[in-house]
Amino acid sequence: MAAGNEITAIYYIQHHLQNLTFGRHPELGWKFASTSTEAQEMGFMAIHVDTMGWSIAMGVLFLWLFHKAGRMATTGVPGGLQNAVEMVIEFIENLTRTTFHGKNPHIAPIALTLFMWILLMNSLKILPVDYFPELFGRLGVEYMKIVPTTDINATLGIALGVFCLIVFYSCKVKGVGGFAKELSLTPFNHWLLIPFNLVLEIVGLLVKPISLGFRLFGNMFAGEVIFILIALLPFWAIWVLDVPWAIFHILVVSLQAFIFTTLSLVYLSAAHEHH
């Protein structure tokens, strides 16, 4: 009996951590993966449909909320949505002003987009861990992970976007030659040490997006696992542990969005500096 419960718990955890994957199976052709093994066999080009769908949905929600707030904006007594949007915009403006030391009117909108998009994706974790998997299961969809930031592909994808911005603005502000010179002659300004400098600087440059992506993924994935483990406990223990953990995780959700945005601003600020 104990062995049966253990198998059930293992299946429950694996099921909740499995993405809805679509791809080309080498033997079965194009299909949704019905097991984690099939998902692995589909290879690198397989798509996590739930991650893509929910991340796009949160992006659309962000645009809709801010567009609606903009249309409802008034010089009189503002409504709740306008107040919330103005608070977020003011917060990002202050954060950009204190963190970013270059001159670029696009950086604050980029920071706002990063913060709100990640915040909304993270906030999906507050929803009951069983609700959407059961709902989609009744509709015939076997797997459904609704928190995109618990998928390493999503967090590294966002980080890769930040990395492309770093390289783009480094080349735009300093010139391709200036950027290459910075990589070649930093930290040691001597031609004999160019190979050492290149290895050191390129590794440091590549670590930036990797650390951004893994930090966000690690924190959100760990929280997801804890929610799943709490759901396996007896009914009375779920209420005792789930509510405090959910309240605590609200802080984690906003903190991780803040950290990702702040570090992105720091890296983009460095990309605008001349050495």
PDB file of C-alpha atoms in Angstrom:
ATOM      1  CA  MET A   1       0.000   0.000   0.000  1.00  0.00           C
ATOM      2  CA  ALA A   2       2.844   2.315   0.891  1.00  0.00           C
ATOM      3  CA  ALA A   3       4.552   1.456  -2.397  1.00  0.00           C
ATOM      4  CA  GLY A   4       1.352   2.280  -4.268  1.00  0.00           C
ATOM      5  CA  ASN A   5       1.087   5.663  -2.552  1.00  0.00           C
ATOM      6  CA  GLU A   6       4.716   6.368  -3.399  1.00  0.00           C
ATOM      7  CA  ILE A   7       4.129   5.553  -7.068  1.00  0.00           C
ATOM      8  CA  THR A   8       1.032   7.762  -7.081  1.00  0.00           C
ATOM      9  CA  ALA A   9       2.969  10.660  -5.537  1.00  0.00           C
ATOM     10  CA  ILE A  10       5.813  10.267  -8.041  1.00  0.00           C
ATOM     11  CA  TYR A  11       3.372  10.221 -10.948  1.00  0.00           C
ATOM     12  CA  TYR A  12       1.579  13.292  -9.552  1.00  0.00           C
ATOM     13  CA  ILE A  13       4.830  15.264  -9.299  1.00  0.00           C
ATOM     14  CA  GLN A  14       6.050  14.198 -12.737  1.00  0.00           C
ATOM     15  CA  HIS A  15       2.675  15.006 -14.286  1.00  0.00           C
ATOM     16  CA  HIS A  16       2.584  18.528 -12.814  1.00  0.00           C
ATOM     17  CA  LEU A  17       6.159  19.252 -13.892  1.00  0.00           C
ATOM     18  CA  GLN A  18       5.656  18.056 -17.480  1.00  0.00           C
ATOM     19  CA  ASN A  19       5.033  20.638 -20.194  1.00  0.00           C
ATOM     20  CA  LEU A  20       2.502  20.227 -22.983  1.00  0.00           C
ATOM     21  CA  THR A  21       4.987  19.448 -25.760  1.00  0.00           C
ATOM     22  CA  PHE A  22       4.386  19.416 -29.506  1.00  0.00           C
ATOM     23  CA  GLY A  23       6.958  18.238 -32.005  1.00  0.00           C
ATOM     24  CA  ARG A  24       8.043  15.650 -34.520  1.00  0.00           C
ATOM     25  CA  HIS A  25       8.605  12.243 -33.003  1.00  0.00           C
ATOM     26  CA  PRO A  26      11.119  10.132 -34.987  1.00  0.00           C
ATOM     27  CA  GLU A  27       8.668   7.209 -35.159  1.00  0.00           C
ATOM     28  CA  LEU A  28       5.199   8.688 -34.550  1.00  0.00           C
ATOM     29  CA  GLY A  29       5.491  11.909 -36.572  1.00  0.00           C
ATOM     30  CA  TRP A  30       4.035  15.270 -35.553  1.00  0.00           C
ATOM     31  CA  LYS A  31       2.039  15.026 -32.346  1.00  0.00           C
ATOM     32  CA  PHE A  32       1.610  16.154 -28.753  1.00  0.00           C
ATOM     33  CA  ALA A  33       3.835  14.137 -26.447  1.00  0.00           C
ATOM     34  CA  SER A  34       1.852  11.764 -24.245  1.00  0.00           C
ATOM     35  CA  THR A  35       4.802  10.995 -21.949  1.00  0.00           C
ATOM     36  CA  SER A  36       8.001  12.708 -20.842  1.00  0.00           C
ATOM     37  CA  THR A  37       9.965  10.114 -22.814  1.00  0.00           C
ATOM     38  CA  GLU A  38       8.189  11.077 -26.025  1.00  0.00           C
ATOM     39  CA  ALA A  39       8.876  14.740 -25.289  1.00  0.00           C
ATOM     40  CA  GLN A  40      12.597  14.013 -24.923  1.00  0.00           C
ATOM     41  CA  GLU A  41      12.637  11.970 -28.132  1.00  0.00           C
ATOM     42  CA  MET A  42      11.176  14.922 -30.059  1.00  0.00           C
ATOM     43  CA  GLY A  43      14.448  16.746 -29.537  1.00  0.00           C
ATOM     44  CA  PHE A  44      15.453  20.394 -29.440  1.00  0.00           C
ATOM     45  CA  MET A  45      12.903  21.681 -31.954  1.00  0.00           C
ATOM     46  CA  ALA A  46       9.876  20.552 -29.926  1.00  0.00           C
ATOM     47  CA  ILE A  47       7.710  23.391 -28.588  1.00  0.00           C
ATOM     48  CA  HIS A  48       6.320  23.742 -25.074  1.00  0.00           C
ATOM     49  CA  VAL A  49       2.876  24.881 -26.111  1.00  0.00           C
ATOM     50  CA  ASP A  50       1.735  25.800 -22.611  1.00  0.00           C
ATOM     51  CA  THR A  51       4.807  27.961 -21.985  1.00  0.00           C
ATOM     52  CA  MET A  52       4.359  29.761 -25.288  1.00  0.00           C
ATOM     53  CA  GLY A  53       0.621  30.205 -24.849  1.00  0.00           C
ATOM     54  CA  TRP A  54       0.654  31.519 -21.278  1.00  0.00           C
ATOM     55  CA  SER A  55       3.653  33.801 -21.825  1.00  0.00           C
ATOM     56  CA  ILE A  56       1.972  35.361 -24.886  1.00  0.00           C
ATOM     57  CA  ALA A  57      -1.281  35.658 -22.926  1.00  0.00           C
ATOM     58  CA  MET A  58       0.500  37.533 -20.116  1.00  0.00           C
ATOM     59  CA  GLY A  59       2.140  39.827 -22.671  1.00  0.00           C
ATOM     60  CA  VAL A  60      -1.258  40.584 -24.203  1.00  0.00           C
ATOM     61  CA  LEU A  61      -2.720  41.168 -20.727  1.00  0.00           C
ATOM     62  CA  PHE A  62       0.085  43.631 -19.943  1.00  0.00           C
ATOM     63  CA  LEU A  63      -0.557  45.577 -23.159  1.00  0.00           C
ATOM     64  CA  TRP A  64      -4.317  45.552 -22.601  1.00  0.00           C
ATOM     65  CA  LEU A  65      -4.098  46.771 -19.005  1.00  0.00           C
ATOM     66  CA  PHE A  66      -1.765  49.653 -19.815  1.00  0.00           C
ATOM     67  CA  HIS A  67      -3.673  50.561 -22.968  1.00  0.00           C
ATOM     68  CA  LYS A  68      -6.920  50.611 -20.998  1.00  0.00           C
ATOM     69  CA  ALA A  69      -5.318  52.723 -18.261  1.00  0.00           C
ATOM     70  CA  GLY A  70      -4.049  55.145 -20.882  1.00  0.00           C
ATOM     71  CA  ARG A  71      -7.495  55.543 -22.443  1.00  0.00           C
ATOM     72  CA  MET A  72      -9.128  55.994 -19.043  1.00  0.00           C
ATOM     73  CA  ALA A  73      -6.503  58.459 -17.795  1.00  0.00           C
ATOM     74  CA  THR A  74      -7.954  61.634 -16.330  1.00  0.00           C
ATOM     75  CA  THR A  75      -6.628  64.758 -14.679  1.00  0.00           C
ATOM     76  CA  GLY A  76      -9.353  64.435 -12.076  1.00  0.00           C
ATOM     77  CA  VAL A  77      -9.644  61.748  -9.439  1.00  0.00           C
ATOM     78  CA  PRO A  78      -7.909  58.677 -10.926  1.00  0.00           C
ATOM     79  CA  GLY A  79      -9.405  55.211 -10.731  1.00  0.00           C
ATOM     80  CA  GLY A  80      -7.763  52.155  -9.208  1.00  0.00           C
ATOM     81  CA  LEU A  81      -6.250  50.903 -12.475  1.00  0.00           C
ATOM     82  CA  GLN A  82      -4.806  54.317 -13.331  1.00  0.00           C
ATOM     83  CA  ASN A  83      -3.329  54.601  -9.834  1.00  0.00           C
ATOM     84  CA  ALA A  84      -1.725  51.162 -10.106  1.00  0.00           C
ATOM     85  CA  VAL A  85      -0.282  51.834 -13.567  1.00  0.00           C
ATOM     86  CA  GLU A  86       1.051  55.239 -12.550  1.00  0.00           C
ATOM     87  CA  MET A  87       2.715  53.699  -9.484  1.00  0.00           C
ATOM     88  CA  VAL A  88       4.424  51.055 -11.614  1.00  0.00           C
ATOM     89  CA  ILE A  89       5.566  53.590 -14.214  1.00  0.00           C
ATOM     90  CA  GLU A  90       6.923  55.917 -11.522  1.00  0.00           C
ATOM     91  CA  PHE A  91       8.700  52.992  -9.847  1.00  0.00           C
ATOM     92  CA  ILE A  92      10.370  51.935 -13.123  1.00  0.00           C
ATOM     93  CA  GLU A  93      11.315  55.538 -13.946  1.00  0.00           C
ATOM     94  CA  ASN A  94      13.042  55.915 -10.556  1.00  0.00           C
ATOM     95  CA  LEU A  95      14.733  52.538 -10.924  1.00  0.00           C
ATOM     96  CA  THR A  96      15.987  53.432 -14.405  1.00  0.00           C
ATOM     97  CA  ARG A  97      17.167  56.856 -13.269  1.00  0.00           C
ATOM     98  CA  THR A  98      19.245  55.400 -10.425  1.00  0.00           C
ATOM     99  CA  THR A  99      20.555  52.318 -12.259  1.00  0.00           C
ATOM    100  CA  PHE A 100      21.016  53.357 -15.880  1.00  0.00           C
ATOM    101  CA  HIS A 101      23.586  56.101 -16.445  1.00  0.00           C
ATOM    102  CA  GLY A 102      23.437  56.482 -20.213  1.00  0.00           C
ATOM    103  CA  LYS A 103      21.105  58.473 -22.435  1.00  0.00           C
ATOM    104  CA  ASN A 104      18.567  56.275 -24.195  1.00  0.00           C
ATOM    105  CA  PRO A 105      14.793  56.928 -24.209  1.00  0.00           C
ATOM    106  CA  HIS A 106      14.079  53.267 -24.969  1.00  0.00           C
ATOM    107  CA  ILE A 107      15.621  51.790 -21.824  1.00  0.00           C
ATOM    108  CA  ALA A 108      12.789  52.723 -19.427  1.00  0.00           C
ATOM    109  CA  PRO A 109      10.093  51.160 -21.700  1.00  0.00           C
ATOM    110  CA  ILE A 110      12.277  48.042 -21.992  1.00  0.00           C
ATOM    111  CA  ALA A 111      12.584  47.890 -18.201  1.00  0.00           C
ATOM    112  CA  LEU A 112       8.824  48.382 -17.794  1.00  0.00           C
ATOM    113  CA  THR A 113       8.113  45.582 -20.268  1.00  0.00           C
ATOM    114  CA  LEU A 114      10.521  43.190 -18.548  1.00  0.00           C
ATOM    115  CA  PHE A 115       9.205  43.944 -15.068  1.00  0.00           C
ATOM    116  CA  MET A 116       5.504  43.702 -15.863  1.00  0.00           C
ATOM    117  CA  TRP A 117       5.784  40.690 -18.174  1.00  0.00           C
ATOM    118  CA  ILE A 118       7.836  38.679 -15.684  1.00  0.00           C
ATOM    119  CA  LEU A 119       5.642  39.820 -12.788  1.00  0.00           C
ATOM    120  CA  LEU A 120       2.465  38.673 -14.547  1.00  0.00           C
ATOM    121  CA  MET A 121       3.990  35.327 -15.547  1.00  0.00           C
ATOM    122  CA  ASN A 122       5.278  34.760 -12.016  1.00  0.00           C
ATOM    123  CA  SER A 123       1.908  35.713 -10.537  1.00  0.00           C
ATOM    124  CA  LEU A 124       0.262  32.701 -12.179  1.00  0.00           C
ATOM    125  CA  LYS A 125       1.990  30.627  -9.516  1.00  0.00           C
ATOM    126  CA  ILE A 126      -0.427  32.003  -6.901  1.00  0.00           C
ATOM    127  CA  LEU A 127      -3.313  30.105  -8.558  1.00  0.00           C
ATOM    128  CA  PRO A 128      -4.133  26.653  -7.088  1.00  0.00           C
ATOM    129  CA  VAL A 129      -1.645  24.107  -8.387  1.00  0.00           C
ATOM    130  CA  ASP A 130      -4.327  21.552  -9.376  1.00  0.00           C
ATOM    131  CA  TYR A 131      -6.951  23.842 -10.871  1.00  0.00           C
ATOM    132  CA  PHE A 132      -5.727  24.287 -14.439  1.00  0.00           C
ATOM    133  CA  PRO A 133      -4.258  20.774 -14.916  1.00  0.00           C
ATOM    134  CA  GLU A 134      -7.615  19.293 -13.894  1.00  0.00           C
ATOM    135  CA  LEU A 135      -9.588  21.774 -16.014  1.00  0.00           C
ATOM    136  CA  PHE A 136      -7.543  21.102 -19.139  1.00  0.00           C
ATOM    137  CA  GLY A 137      -7.489  17.383 -18.350  1.00  0.00           C
ATOM    138  CA  ARG A 138     -11.291  17.328 -18.609  1.00  0.00           C
ATOM    139  CA  LEU A 139     -10.941  19.005 -21.998  1.00  0.00           C
ATOM    140  CA  GLY A 140      -8.605  16.256 -23.177  1.00  0.00           C
ATOM    141  CA  VAL A 141      -5.312  18.133 -22.673  1.00  0.00           C
ATOM    142  CA  GLU A 142      -3.118  15.805 -20.642  1.00  0.00           C
ATOM    143  CA  TYR A 143      -0.431  18.253 -19.480  1.00  0.00           C
ATOM    144  CA  MET A 144      -0.636  21.936 -18.571  1.00  0.00           C
ATOM    145  CA  LYS A 145       2.014  24.010 -16.769  1.00  0.00           C
ATOM    146  CA  ILE A 146       0.695  27.552 -16.546  1.00  0.00           C
ATOM    147  CA  VAL A 147       3.749  29.326 -15.083  1.00  0.00           C
ATOM    148  CA  PRO A 148       6.119  30.078 -17.983  1.00  0.00           C
ATOM    149  CA  THR A 149       9.003  31.095 -15.690  1.00  0.00           C
ATOM    150  CA  THR A 150       9.182  27.552 -14.288  1.00  0.00           C
ATOM    151  CA  ASP A 151      10.368  26.522 -17.769  1.00  0.00           C
ATOM    152  CA  ILE A 152      14.090  27.070 -18.351  1.00  0.00           C
ATOM    153  CA  ASN A 153      13.399  27.640 -22.057  1.00  0.00           C
ATOM    154  CA  ALA A 154      11.277  30.702 -21.251  1.00  0.00           C
ATOM    155  CA  THR A 155      13.668  32.293 -18.754  1.00  0.00           C
ATOM    156  CA  LEU A 156      16.710  31.720 -20.957  1.00  0.00           C
ATOM    157  CA  GLY A 157      14.732  33.055 -23.919  1.00  0.00           C
ATOM    158  CA  ILE A 158      14.025  36.327 -22.102  1.00  0.00           C
ATOM    159  CA  ALA A 159      17.646  36.487 -20.953  1.00  0.00           C
ATOM    160  CA  LEU A 160      18.800  35.897 -24.539  1.00  0.00           C
ATOM    161  CA  GLY A 161      16.716  38.909 -25.594  1.00  0.00           C
ATOM    162  CA  VAL A 162      18.500  41.023 -22.969  1.00  0.00           C
ATOM    163  CA  PHE A 163      21.854  39.670 -24.184  1.00  0.00           C
ATOM    164  CA  CYS A 164      21.045  40.696 -27.770  1.00  0.00           C
ATOM    165  CA  LEU A 165      20.221  44.201 -26.506  1.00  0.00           C
ATOM    166  CA  ILE A 166      23.534  44.333 -24.638  1.00  0.00           C
ATOM    167  CA  VAL A 167      25.491  43.412 -27.773  1.00  0.00           C
ATOM    168  CA  PHE A 168      23.390  45.721 -29.974  1.00  0.00           C
ATOM    169  CA  TYR A 169      23.832  48.806 -27.793  1.00  0.00           C
ATOM    170  CA  SER A 170      27.503  48.007 -27.162  1.00  0.00           C
ATOM    171  CA  CYS A 171      28.105  48.055 -30.918  1.00  0.00           C
ATOM    172  CA  LYS A 172      25.842  51.069 -31.487  1.00  0.00           C
ATOM    173  CA  VAL A 173      27.310  53.261 -28.738  1.00  0.00           C
ATOM    174  CA  LYS A 174      30.964  52.215 -28.967  1.00  0.00           C
ATOM    175  CA  GLY A 175      31.067  51.033 -32.557  1.00  0.00           C
ATOM    176  CA  VAL A 176      31.945  47.490 -33.581  1.00  0.00           C
ATOM    177  CA  GLY A 177      35.634  48.333 -33.420  1.00  0.00           C
ATOM    178  CA  GLY A 178      35.275  50.019 -30.050  1.00  0.00           C
ATOM    179  CA  PHE A 179      33.369  47.063 -28.634  1.00  0.00           C
ATOM    180  CA  ALA A 180      35.980  44.643 -29.993  1.00  0.00           C
ATOM    181  CA  LYS A 181      38.727  46.813 -28.525  1.00  0.00           C
ATOM    182  CA  GLU A 182      37.003  46.820 -25.151  1.00  0.00           C
ATOM    183  CA  LEU A 183      36.826  43.017 -25.181  1.00  0.00           C
ATOM    184  CA  SER A 184      40.447  42.724 -26.314  1.00  0.00           C
ATOM    185  CA  LEU A 185      42.138  45.237 -24.002  1.00  0.00           C
ATOM    186  CA  THR A 186      40.126  44.824 -20.794  1.00  0.00           C
ATOM    187  CA  PRO A 187      41.186  44.368 -18.033  1.00  0.00           C
ATOM    188  CA  PHE A 188      44.833  44.280 -19.171  1.00  0.00           C
ATOM    189  CA  ASN A 189      45.726  46.980 -21.680  1.00  0.00           C
ATOM    190  CA  HIS A 190      48.541  45.150 -23.510  1.00  0.00           C
ATOM    191  CA  TRP A 191      48.491  43.421 -26.872  1.00  0.00           C
ATOM    192  CA  LEU A 192      50.294  40.325 -25.523  1.00  0.00           C
ATOM    193  CA  LEU A 193      47.365  39.663 -23.205  1.00  0.00           C
ATOM    194  CA  ILE A 194      44.642  40.002 -25.854  1.00  0.00           C
ATOM    195  CA  PRO A 195      43.903  36.218 -25.966  1.00  0.00           C
ATOM    196  CA  PHE A 196      43.555  36.111 -22.175  1.00  0.00           C
ATOM    197  CA  ASN A 197      41.375  39.240 -22.172  1.00  0.00           C
ATOM    198  CA  LEU A 198      39.119  37.838 -24.896  1.00  0.00           C
ATOM    199  CA  VAL A 199      38.530  34.594 -23.023  1.00  0.00           C
ATOM    200  CA  LEU A 200      37.865  36.468 -19.779  1.00  0.00           C
ATOM    201  CA  GLU A 201      35.536  39.085 -21.278  1.00  0.00           C
ATOM    202  CA  ILE A 202      33.615  36.745 -23.584  1.00  0.00           C
ATOM    203  CA  VAL A 203      32.989  34.312 -20.728  1.00  0.00           C
ATOM    204  CA  GLY A 204      31.849  37.229 -18.551  1.00  0.00           C
ATOM    205  CA  LEU A 205      29.581  38.457 -21.337  1.00  0.00           C
ATOM    206  CA  LEU A 206      27.998  35.044 -21.824  1.00  0.00           C
ATOM    207  CA  VAL A 207      27.525  34.502 -18.104  1.00  0.00           C
ATOM    208  CA  LYS A 208      25.214  37.533 -17.883  1.00  0.00           C
ATOM    209  CA  PRO A 209      22.211  36.034 -19.740  1.00  0.00           C
ATOM    210  CA  ILE A 210      22.841  32.554 -18.349  1.00  0.00           C
ATOM    211  CA  SER A 211      22.841  33.816 -14.763  1.00  0.00           C
ATOM    212  CA  LEU A 212      19.717  35.929 -15.424  1.00  0.00           C
ATOM    213  CA  GLY A 213      17.810  32.988 -16.856  1.00  0.00           C
ATOM    214  CA  PHE A 214      18.904  30.386 -14.322  1.00  0.00           C
ATOM    215  CA  ARG A 215      18.308  32.677 -11.321  1.00  0.00           C
ATOM    216  CA  LEU A 216      14.709  33.353 -12.345  1.00  0.00           C
ATOM    217  CA  PHE A 217      14.057  29.731 -13.296  1.00  0.00           C
ATOM    218  CA  GLY A 218      15.617  28.309 -10.131  1.00  0.00           C
ATOM    219  CA  ASN A 219      13.588  30.434  -7.751  1.00  0.00           C
ATOM    220  CA  MET A 220      10.286  29.955  -9.552  1.00  0.00           C
ATOM    221  CA  PHE A 221      10.773  26.226 -10.179  1.00  0.00           C
ATOM    222  CA  ALA A 222      11.671  25.597  -6.532  1.00  0.00           C
ATOM    223  CA  GLY A 223       8.511  27.389  -5.436  1.00  0.00           C
ATOM    224  CA  GLU A 224       6.450  25.315  -7.874  1.00  0.00           C
ATOM    225  CA  VAL A 225       7.878  22.076  -6.502  1.00  0.00           C
ATOM    226  CA  ILE A 226       7.050  23.121  -2.935  1.00  0.00           C
ATOM    227  CA  PHE A 227       3.456  23.939  -3.920  1.00  0.00           C
ATOM    228  CA  ILE A 228       3.171  20.486  -5.524  1.00  0.00           C
ATOM    229  CA  LEU A 229       4.614  18.777  -2.446  1.00  0.00           C
ATOM    230  CA  ILE A 230       2.200  20.661  -0.179  1.00  0.00           C
ATOM    231  CA  ALA A 231      -0.694  19.487  -2.378  1.00  0.00           C
ATOM    232  CA  LEU A 232       0.287  15.871  -1.586  1.00  0.00           C
ATOM    233  CA  LEU A 233      -0.226  16.380   2.154  1.00  0.00           C
ATOM    234  CA  PRO A 234      -3.456  15.635   4.049  1.00  0.00           C
ATOM    235  CA  PHE A 235      -6.288  18.127   3.611  1.00  0.00           C
ATOM    236  CA  TRP A 236      -5.804  19.844   6.978  1.00  0.00           C
ATOM    237  CA  ALA A 237      -2.046  20.264   6.384  1.00  0.00           C
ATOM    238  CA  ILE A 238      -2.624  21.860   2.973  1.00  0.00           C
ATOM    239  CA  TRP A 239      -4.557  24.749   4.527  1.00  0.00           C
ATOM    240  CA  VAL A 240      -1.978  25.149   7.283  1.00  0.00           C
ATOM    241  CA  LEU A 241       0.990  25.335   4.899  1.00  0.00           C
ATOM    242  CA  ASP A 242      -0.360  26.437   1.533  1.00  0.00           C
ATOM    243  CA  VAL A 243      -1.728  29.845   2.552  1.00  0.00           C
ATOM    244  CA  PRO A 244       1.434  31.049   4.400  1.00  0.00           C
ATOM    245  CA  TRP A 245       3.634  29.776   1.570  1.00  0.00           C
ATOM    246  CA  ALA A 246       1.430  31.500  -1.013  1.00  0.00           C
ATOM    247  CA  ILE A 247       1.620  34.783   0.925  1.00  0.00           C
ATOM    248  CA  PHE A 248       5.398  34.470   1.192  1.00  0.00           C
ATOM    249  CA  HIS A 249       5.642  33.608  -2.488  1.00  0.00           C
ATOM    250  CA  ILE A 250       3.886  36.838  -3.426  1.00  0.00           C
ATOM    251  CA  LEU A 251       7.075  38.547  -2.226  1.00  0.00           C
ATOM    252  CA  VAL A 252       9.210  36.104  -4.232  1.00  0.00           C
ATOM    253  CA  VAL A 253       7.134  36.716  -7.375  1.00  0.00           C
ATOM    254  CA  SER A 254       7.661  40.499  -7.264  1.00  0.00           C
ATOM    255  CA  LEU A 255      11.251  40.257  -6.008  1.00  0.00           C
ATOM    256  CA  GLN A 256      12.356  38.037  -8.890  1.00  0.00           C
ATOM    257  CA  ALA A 257      10.803  40.416 -11.439  1.00  0.00           C
ATOM    258  CA  PHE A 258      12.599  43.304  -9.714  1.00  0.00           C
ATOM    259  CA  ILE A 259      15.981  41.503  -9.641  1.00  0.00           C
ATOM    260  CA  PHE A 260      15.791  40.487 -13.299  1.00  0.00           C
ATOM    261  CA  THR A 261      14.865  44.034 -14.358  1.00  0.00           C
ATOM    262  CA  THR A 262      17.527  45.689 -12.176  1.00  0.00           C
ATOM    263  CA  LEU A 263      20.324  43.438 -13.412  1.00  0.00           C
ATOM    264  CA  SER A 264      19.216  43.986 -17.009  1.00  0.00           C
ATOM    265  CA  LEU A 265      19.448  47.746 -16.440  1.00  0.00           C
ATOM    266  CA  VAL A 266      22.906  47.362 -14.915  1.00  0.00           C
ATOM    267  CA  TYR A 267      24.117  45.361 -17.925  1.00  0.00           C
ATOM    268  CA  LEU A 268      22.559  47.795 -20.406  1.00  0.00           C
ATOM    269  CA  SER A 269      24.124  50.711 -18.526  1.00  0.00           C
ATOM    270  CA  ALA A 270      27.541  49.073 -18.882  1.00  0.00           C
ATOM    271  CA  ALA A 271      26.862  48.616 -22.595  1.00  0.00           C
ATOM    272  CA  HIS A 272      26.452  52.407 -22.911  1.00  0.00           C
ATOM    273  CA  GLU A 273      29.687  53.259 -21.088  1.00  0.00           C
ATOM    274  CA  HIS A 274      32.848  54.249 -22.932  1.00  0.00           C
ATOM    275  CA  HIS A 275      36.144  52.884 -21.632  1.00  0.00           C
TER     276      HIS A 275
END
